[in-house]
Tab-separated table of C-alpha atoms in Angstrom:
chain	number	residue	atom	x	y	z
A	1	MET	CA	-39.307	-10.517	21.843
A	2	GLU	CA	-37.455	-7.713	20.148
A	3	SER	CA	-39.484	-5.225	18.144
A	4	PRO	CA	-38.930	-4.905	14.363
A	5	GLU	CA	-37.918	-1.281	14.938
A	6	LEU	CA	-35.043	-2.210	17.258
A	7	THR	CA	-33.961	-5.112	15.066
A	8	PHE	CA	-33.850	-2.947	11.948
A	9	THR	CA	-32.036	-0.150	13.804
A	10	LEU	CA	-29.273	-2.459	15.038
A	11	ALA	CA	-28.957	-4.158	11.649
A	12	TYR	CA	-28.780	-0.825	9.823
A	13	ILE	CA	-26.125	0.537	12.195
A	14	VAL	CA	-23.971	-2.561	11.661
A	15	PHE	CA	-24.497	-2.376	7.898
A	16	SER	CA	-23.621	1.331	7.789
A	17	LEU	CA	-20.448	0.897	9.827
A	18	CYS	CA	-19.337	-2.012	7.658
A	19	PHE	CA	-20.231	-0.192	4.438
A	20	VAL	CA	-18.163	2.829	5.468
A	21	SER	CA	-15.176	0.891	6.866
A	22	THR	CA	-15.467	-1.985	4.304
A	23	PRO	CA	-14.079	-5.060	6.122
A	24	ASN	CA	-12.789	-8.008	4.113
A	25	GLU	CA	-16.192	-9.702	4.088
A	26	PHE	CA	-17.867	-6.703	2.459
A	27	ARG	CA	-15.056	-6.377	-0.098
A	28	SER	CA	-15.376	-10.068	-0.956
A	29	ALA	CA	-19.134	-9.637	-1.440
A	30	GLY	CA	-18.583	-6.605	-3.684
A	31	LEU	CA	-20.356	-4.197	-1.301
A	32	THR	CA	-17.954	-1.299	-1.854
A	33	ILE	CA	-18.172	2.039	-3.623
A	34	GLN	CA	-15.458	0.904	-6.041
A	35	ASN	CA	-17.392	-2.178	-7.099
A	36	LEU	CA	-20.940	-0.815	-7.100
A	37	PHE	CA	-20.002	2.200	-9.245
A	38	SER	CA	-17.165	0.627	-11.232
A	39	SER	CA	-18.740	1.454	-14.610
A	40	TRP	CA	-18.789	5.184	-13.792
A	41	LEU	CA	-15.487	5.326	-11.916
A	42	GLY	CA	-13.447	3.792	-14.735
A	43	SER	CA	-10.011	2.242	-14.260
A	44	GLU	CA	-7.597	3.326	-11.548
A	45	ASP	CA	-4.650	2.178	-13.678
A	46	VAL	CA	-5.669	4.338	-16.630
A	47	GLY	CA	-6.214	7.570	-14.678
A	48	PHE	CA	-5.309	7.361	-10.990
A	49	ILE	CA	-6.147	10.972	-10.110
A	50	GLN	CA	-9.352	11.138	-12.175
A	51	TYR	CA	-10.486	7.833	-10.678
A	52	HIS	CA	-10.098	9.031	-7.100
A	53	VAL	CA	-11.685	12.411	-7.815
A	54	ARG	CA	-14.797	10.546	-8.952
A	55	ARG	CA	-14.536	7.929	-6.197
A	56	THR	CA	-14.317	10.439	-3.344
A	57	SER	CA	-17.200	12.463	-4.797
A	58	ILE	CA	-19.539	9.493	-5.101
A	59	THR	CA	-18.429	8.315	-1.649
A	60	VAL	CA	-19.550	11.610	-0.099
A	61	LEU	CA	-22.929	11.348	-1.855
A	62	VAL	CA	-23.559	7.734	-0.861
A	63	HIS	CA	-22.385	8.039	2.744
A	64	SER	CA	-24.461	11.184	3.284
A	65	ALA	CA	-27.525	9.265	2.059
A	66	LEU	CA	-27.266	6.654	4.826
A	67	PRO	CA	-29.392	8.621	7.373
A	68	LEU	CA	-32.101	9.156	4.744
A	69	GLY	CA	-31.915	5.451	3.890
A	70	TYR	CA	-32.506	4.629	7.546
A	71	TYR	CA	-35.640	6.774	7.613
A	72	MET	CA	-36.982	5.176	4.440
A	73	GLY	CA	-36.185	1.722	5.818
A	74	MET	CA	-38.060	2.510	9.025
A	75	CYS	CA	-41.121	3.361	6.946
A	76	ILE	CA	-41.174	-0.328	5.943
A	77	ALA	CA	-39.857	-1.877	9.180
A	78	ALA	CA	-42.281	0.034	11.435
A	79	PRO	CA	-45.395	0.879	9.390
A	80	GLU	CA	-47.393	1.605	12.541
A	81	LYS	CA	-45.374	4.792	13.040
A	82	ASN	CA	-46.771	6.255	9.783
A	83	LEU	CA	-43.383	7.750	8.952
A	84	GLY	CA	-44.512	8.161	5.348
A	85	TYR	CA	-46.946	10.874	6.478
A	86	ILE	CA	-44.786	13.757	7.614
A	87	HIS	CA	-47.635	15.669	9.258
A	88	GLN	CA	-48.377	12.665	11.522
A	89	VAL	CA	-44.884	11.864	12.790
A	90	SER	CA	-43.418	13.057	16.071
A	91	ASP	CA	-41.181	16.119	16.283
A	92	SER	CA	-38.064	13.986	16.794
A	93	TRP	CA	-38.673	11.977	13.615
A	94	ARG	CA	-39.515	15.134	11.696
A	95	ALA	CA	-36.242	16.723	12.859
A	96	PHE	CA	-34.316	13.583	11.851
A	97	LEU	CA	-35.905	13.616	8.394
A	98	LEU	CA	-35.078	17.299	7.976
A	99	PHE	CA	-31.484	16.645	9.022
A	100	SER	CA	-31.190	13.713	6.585
A	101	ILE	CA	-32.555	15.746	3.656
A	102	CYS	CA	-30.324	18.738	4.474
A	103	LEU	CA	-27.277	16.466	4.730
A	104	GLN	CA	-28.026	14.941	1.334
A	105	LEU	CA	-28.668	18.332	-0.312
A	106	THR	CA	-25.487	19.746	1.210
A	107	SER	CA	-23.417	16.884	-0.174
A	108	TRP	CA	-24.894	17.400	-3.656
A	109	ILE	CA	-24.152	21.133	-3.505
A	110	LEU	CA	-20.599	20.365	-2.365
A	111	VAL	CA	-19.961	17.851	-5.172
A	112	ILE	CA	-21.433	20.228	-7.776
A	113	TYR	CA	-19.104	22.948	-6.477
A	114	TRP	CA	-16.141	20.550	-6.708
A	115	SER	CA	-17.000	19.661	-10.311
A	116	HIS	CA	-16.842	23.245	-11.618
A	117	ARG	CA	-14.035	24.006	-14.095
A	118	HIS	CA	-13.238	20.325	-14.653
A	119	TRP	CA	-13.049	19.502	-10.919
A	120	HIS	CA	-10.731	22.421	-10.235
A	121	ASN	CA	-12.277	22.943	-6.772
A	122	HIS	CA	-12.008	19.320	-5.627
A	123	PRO	CA	-9.733	18.774	-2.570
A	124	ILE	CA	-7.531	16.409	-4.595
A	125	SER	CA	-7.144	19.059	-7.314
A	126	ARG	CA	-6.235	21.613	-4.649
A	127	ALA	CA	-3.621	19.230	-3.278
A	128	LEU	CA	-2.187	18.942	-6.800
A	129	GLN	CA	-2.091	22.725	-7.131
A	130	ALA	CA	0.298	22.887	-4.161
A	131	HIS	CA	2.918	21.211	-6.386
A	132	ILE	CA	2.721	23.645	-9.314
A	133	GLN	CA	6.369	24.537	-9.806
A	134	PRO	CA	8.960	23.570	-12.437
A	135	PRO	CA	8.787	21.068	-14.056
A	136	TYR	CA	5.034	21.144	-13.379
A	137	TYR	CA	3.229	24.199	-14.768
A	138	SER	CA	-0.376	23.209	-13.986
A	139	TRP	CA	-2.175	20.822	-11.689
A	140	GLY	CA	-3.015	18.787	-14.786
A	141	SER	CA	0.670	18.138	-15.446
A	142	VAL	CA	1.105	17.067	-11.810
A	143	ALA	CA	-1.812	14.652	-12.229
A	144	THR	CA	-0.272	13.281	-15.433
A	145	SER	CA	3.015	12.630	-13.628
A	146	ILE	CA	1.263	10.695	-10.849
A	147	ASN	CA	-0.878	8.768	-13.363
A	148	ASP	CA	2.186	7.748	-15.373
A	149	GLU	CA	4.170	6.599	-12.344
A	150	PHE	CA	1.209	4.718	-10.845
A	151	ARG	CA	0.966	2.609	-14.001
A	152	ARG	CA	4.504	1.309	-13.507
A	153	ILE	CA	4.798	-2.166	-12.043
A	154	ASP	CA	7.705	-1.309	-9.729
A	155	LYS	CA	5.667	0.889	-7.373
A	156	PHE	CA	5.238	-0.017	-3.699
A	157	ALA	CA	1.596	-0.391	-2.631
A	158	THR	CA	0.113	-1.750	0.583
A	159	GLY	CA	-2.904	-1.387	2.822
A	160	ALA	CA	-6.680	-1.720	2.594
A	161	PRO	CA	-8.612	0.350	0.004
A	162	GLY	CA	-9.534	2.950	2.638
A	163	ALA	CA	-5.960	3.409	3.872
A	164	ARG	CA	-3.579	2.566	1.037
A	165	VAL	CA	0.052	3.652	0.924
A	166	ILE	CA	1.626	3.984	-2.525
A	167	ILE	CA	5.252	4.880	-3.245
A	168	THR	CA	6.216	5.661	-6.840
A	169	ASP	CA	9.523	6.910	-8.215
A	170	SER	CA	8.724	10.542	-7.312
A	171	TRP	CA	5.653	10.531	-5.059
A	172	VAL	CA	4.455	9.417	-1.635
A	173	LEU	CA	0.681	8.858	-1.774
A	174	LYS	CA	-1.874	8.003	0.895
A	175	VAL	CA	-5.335	7.050	-0.349
A	176	THR	CA	-8.153	7.426	2.211
A	177	THR	CA	-11.922	7.217	1.986
A	178	TYR	CA	-12.424	10.907	1.231
A	179	HIS	CA	-9.034	12.205	0.108
A	180	VAL	CA	-5.654	11.453	-1.463
A	181	TYR	CA	-2.627	12.907	0.341
A	182	MET	CA	0.531	13.409	-1.699
A	183	ALA	CA	4.098	14.624	-1.307
A	184	LEU	CA	7.090	14.776	-3.617
A	185	GLN	CA	9.875	12.483	-2.477
A	186	SER	CA	12.433	15.176	-3.278
A	187	GLU	CA	10.670	17.596	-0.909
A	188	CYS	CA	9.785	15.406	2.045
A	189	HIS	CA	11.278	13.458	4.896
A	190	VAL	CA	9.709	10.561	6.796
A	191	THR	CA	9.814	9.950	10.540
A	192	VAL	CA	8.865	6.699	12.286
A	193	THR	CA	6.870	8.099	15.203
A	194	GLU	CA	5.161	5.068	16.741
A	195	SER	CA	4.983	1.288	16.714
A	196	ARG	CA	2.212	-0.931	18.025
A	197	GLN	CA	2.328	-4.640	18.662
A	198	HIS	CA	-0.813	-6.618	17.801
A	199	GLN	CA	-0.945	-10.168	19.113
A	200	LEU	CA	-3.815	-11.164	16.823
A	201	SER	CA	-3.739	-10.590	13.084
A	202	PRO	CA	-6.120	-11.901	10.395
A	203	ASP	CA	-3.199	-12.329	7.988
A	204	SER	CA	-0.609	-13.952	10.252
A	205	ALA	CA	-0.450	-16.387	13.146
A	206	SER	CA	2.431	-14.473	14.721
A	207	PRO	CA	2.273	-11.040	16.410
A	208	THR	CA	2.222	-8.083	14.031
A	209	GLN	CA	4.011	-4.768	14.480
A	210	ILE	CA	2.307	-1.758	12.892
A	211	LEU	CA	4.473	1.306	12.290
A	212	THR	CA	3.190	4.875	12.097
A	213	LEU	CA	5.274	7.165	9.890
A	214	ARG	CA	4.819	10.903	9.505
A	215	VAL	CA	5.474	12.466	6.106
A	216	ASP	CA	6.575	16.112	6.296
A	217	SER	CA	7.251	18.280	3.257
A	218	ILE	CA	9.400	21.375	2.970
A	219	ASN	CA	6.635	22.768	0.756
A	220	PRO	CA	4.497	24.856	3.162
A	221	ALA	CA	1.396	24.276	1.033
A	222	VAL	CA	1.559	20.497	1.611
A	223	ARG	CA	-0.010	19.299	4.837
A	224	PRO	CA	1.856	16.621	6.833
A	225	PHE	CA	0.146	13.241	6.970
A	226	ASP	CA	0.606	9.889	8.680
A	227	ILE	CA	0.904	6.507	7.011
A	228	ARG	CA	0.777	3.063	8.599
A	229	LEU	CA	2.387	-0.145	7.449
A	230	ASN	CA	3.425	-3.543	8.717
A	231	SER	CA	7.005	-3.782	9.972
A	232	THR	CA	7.541	-6.730	7.597
A	233	GLU	CA	7.012	-4.299	4.699
A	234	HIS	CA	9.378	-1.672	6.060
A	235	ALA	CA	12.430	-2.978	4.184
A	236	GLU	CA	10.628	-2.921	0.820
A	237	PHE	CA	9.192	0.502	1.654
A	238	ARG	CA	12.657	1.799	2.484
A	239	GLU	CA	14.095	0.489	-0.788
A	240	LYS	CA	11.495	2.359	-2.856
A	241	LEU	CA	11.589	5.560	-0.815
A	242	HIS	CA	14.378	7.962	-1.768
A	243	ALA	CA	13.490	10.481	0.936
A	244	PRO	CA	15.375	10.267	4.255
A	245	ILE	CA	13.791	8.160	7.039
A	246	ARG	CA	14.329	9.051	10.679
A	247	ASN	CA	13.480	6.910	13.683
A	248	SER	CA	12.185	8.289	16.963
A	249	ALA	CA	14.381	7.304	19.885
A	250	ASN	CA	11.720	5.098	21.501
A	251	VAL	CA	10.728	3.153	18.352
A	252	VAL	CA	12.266	-0.262	17.678
A	253	ILE	CA	11.459	-1.868	14.326
A	254	HIS	CA	11.351	-5.649	14.574
A	255	GLN	CA	12.991	-7.483	11.709
A	256	THR	CA	11.672	-10.724	10.268
A	257	ILE	CA	13.797	-13.875	10.209
A	258	SER	CA	14.267	-13.413	6.470
A	259	GLU	CA	15.543	-9.856	6.915
A	260	LEU	CA	17.968	-10.930	9.649
A	261	PHE	CA	19.181	-13.762	7.420
A	262	LEU	CA	19.759	-11.381	4.489
A	263	GLU	CA	21.996	-9.205	6.675
A	264	ILE	CA	24.111	-12.200	7.715
A	265	PHE	CA	23.995	-13.523	4.133
A	266	ARG	CA	25.465	-10.253	2.775
A	267	ALA	CA	28.130	-10.182	5.470
A	268	GLN	CA	29.215	-13.750	4.669
A	269	VAL	CA	29.315	-13.187	0.909
A	270	ASP	CA	31.480	-10.108	1.462
A	271	LEU	CA	34.081	-12.437	3.013
A	272	ASN	CA	34.188	-14.674	-0.080
A	273	GLN	CA	36.645	-14.089	-2.891
A	274	LEU	CA	35.736	-11.726	-5.728
A	275	TYR	CA	34.955	-12.733	-9.301
A	276	THR	CA	36.623	-10.694	-12.027
A	277	LEU	CA	34.390	-10.093	-15.002
A	278	PRO	CA	36.031	-11.151	-18.306
A	279	SER	CA	37.057	-8.281	-20.553
A	280	GLY	CA	34.384	-7.337	-23.057
A	281	GLN	CA	31.531	-8.784	-21.010
A	282	GLU	CA	28.983	-6.188	-19.866
A	283	MET	CA	26.920	-6.279	-16.716
A	284	GLU	CA	23.234	-6.916	-17.352
A	285	PRO	CA	20.294	-5.968	-15.109
A	286	CYS	CA	19.362	-8.481	-12.424
A	287	ILE	CA	16.685	-10.754	-13.893
A	288	GLY	CA	15.006	-10.967	-10.491
A	289	CYS	CA	14.222	-7.308	-9.881
A	290	MET	CA	15.373	-5.598	-13.120
A	291	GLN	CA	16.290	-2.602	-10.955
A	292	VAL	CA	20.036	-2.965	-10.343
A	293	PRO	CA	22.900	-4.607	-12.262
A	294	ALA	CA	23.615	-8.273	-11.645
A	295	SER	CA	26.414	-8.453	-9.076
A	296	THR	CA	26.973	-12.126	-8.193
A	297	LYS	CA	28.574	-15.164	-9.824
A	298	LEU	CA	28.385	-18.761	-8.602
A	299	VAL	CA	31.847	-20.364	-8.519
A	300	ARG	CA	32.383	-23.712	-6.817
A	301	LEU	CA	34.745	-22.895	-3.965
A	302	CYS	CA	33.428	-24.778	-0.943
A	303	HIS	CA	35.463	-27.926	-1.711
A	304	THR	CA	38.677	-25.925	-1.551
A	305	GLU	CA	37.540	-24.012	1.530
A	306	GLY	CA	36.635	-27.103	3.515
A	307	GLY	CA	38.960	-29.618	1.887
A	308	ASP	CA	36.016	-31.901	1.166
A	309	ASN	CA	36.208	-33.347	-2.325
A	310	GLU	CA	32.859	-35.090	-1.809
A	311	SER	CA	30.958	-31.813	-1.670
A	312	GLU	CA	27.440	-31.835	-3.074
A	313	CYS	CA	27.989	-28.437	-4.677
A	314	GLN	CA	28.210	-28.303	-8.457
A	315	GLN	CA	29.876	-25.949	-10.881
A	316	CYS	CA	27.517	-23.297	-12.264
A	317	PHE	CA	28.295	-22.040	-15.774
A	318	CYS	CA	25.720	-19.215	-15.815
A	319	ARG	CA	26.954	-15.692	-16.415
A	320	PRO	CA	26.248	-13.109	-13.654
A	321	MET	CA	22.449	-12.710	-13.727
A	322	TRP	CA	21.366	-11.931	-10.154
A	323	CYS	CA	21.966	-9.157	-7.635
A	324	LEU	CA	22.919	-10.127	-4.094
A	325	SER	CA	19.529	-9.202	-2.590
A	326	CYS	CA	17.523	-11.301	-5.052
A	327	LEU	CA	19.903	-14.246	-4.730
A	328	GLY	CA	19.663	-13.994	-0.938
A	329	ARG	CA	15.864	-14.017	-1.076
A	330	TRP	CA	15.991	-17.047	-3.376
A	331	PHE	CA	18.395	-18.791	-0.972
A	332	ALA	CA	16.076	-18.085	1.989
A	333	SER	CA	12.929	-19.164	0.120
A	334	ARG	CA	14.370	-22.644	-0.515
A	335	GLN	CA	15.008	-23.321	3.177
A	336	ASP	CA	13.044	-25.194	5.820
A	337	GLN	CA	11.210	-22.266	7.427
A	338	GLN	CA	10.920	-24.189	10.705
A	339	ARG	CA	14.691	-24.692	11.034
A	340	PRO	CA	16.411	-21.313	10.457
A	341	GLU	CA	19.539	-22.541	12.260
A	342	THR	CA	20.349	-24.700	9.204
A	343	TRP	CA	19.975	-22.002	6.555
A	344	LEU	CA	23.617	-20.873	6.337
A	345	SER	CA	24.983	-24.424	6.016
A	346	SER	CA	22.455	-25.678	3.464
A	347	ARG	CA	22.679	-25.967	-0.325
A	348	VAL	CA	20.133	-24.764	-2.862
A	349	PRO	CA	19.829	-25.060	-6.654
A	350	CYS	CA	20.879	-22.198	-8.890
A	351	PRO	CA	17.678	-20.314	-9.865
A	352	THR	CA	18.732	-20.522	-13.529
A	353	CYS	CA	20.514	-23.851	-14.199
A	354	ARG	CA	19.650	-25.754	-10.971
A	355	ALA	CA	23.267	-26.549	-10.110
A	356	LYS	CA	23.553	-26.888	-6.333
A	357	PHE	CA	25.599	-24.296	-4.448
A	358	CYS	CA	26.216	-23.133	-0.898
A	359	ILE	CA	26.889	-19.704	0.530
A	360	LEU	CA	30.664	-20.148	0.117
A	361	ASP	CA	30.230	-20.398	-3.673
A	362	ILE	CA	28.728	-16.911	-4.064
A	363	CYS	CA	31.220	-14.342	-5.368
A	364	MET	CA	30.655	-10.655	-5.818
A	365	VAL	CA	31.487	-9.442	-9.333
A	366	HIS	CA	34.494	-7.152	-9.421
């Protein structure tokens, strides 16, 4: 029969590893730094930089207390060892206790040092200081810029809390357990350095390709850093990133069926006739993404193209309201996902008025 000492040791090791790496089960149970100290950390949306300065500091304090917590737990799990009486314990346990106390004191000294001058010495503050140049005249103004852009709903964000990737209008951010890496989009370039194929994924039944991208900045004070994301998110990542992206010669990025369809969809629409916008009518933003002007108009043309007067397509009287990318995603989302060979020949309802149309009825606005 296993001893209580061994049982507690194994259980504490598993708990510590899970508490540090925070798998989905621990996040669902609320056993994370962010949840346990939410009242002190505040809101990430209100002050992104201030939130992570506090989060990384409390993370260092809590993680450094894990060895001391093990010793205190052993005092209860193995009372016969008399670990509560320091003068009676063995030299190995006394050395472990000394190490645990020193580690905890060192972390407190480090956090107190970071907090001086309104957290001026914190690693995140030092990373902000590397970007002090016009139009930013202090690390506080850099922090304000990141905070403002993080609050916008059009940012790209992916990844687990301990390895998040965030792309805003001007910044590339990587949030880790103990630090936040950052680079200005205007000063950096991104290189796809590696891809790994995972046959098993908790989020998908199909194999998953994970890409590793290296972010390098022309600013010598900014350290290069790596980010990882799913290949299915690469297209959205590329749309938000204004910095150039380079691919290593040996890296092949696998496209999803939807991405392949969008390429063929655009090519087919380019072959259709153009729609001339009536004089006096202005182009409005696409109501799907609100990022680019609407560029498509649905005009019933398939009956003339195929000579079939019994076509199921209907005339759409909506003004141009959608860009080609959003309309293509709508078209793909209405298809039978198990029969991609039928997508191009199928008909879907207009996202606004529900009039049926096919790919031949989509005209680019001229």
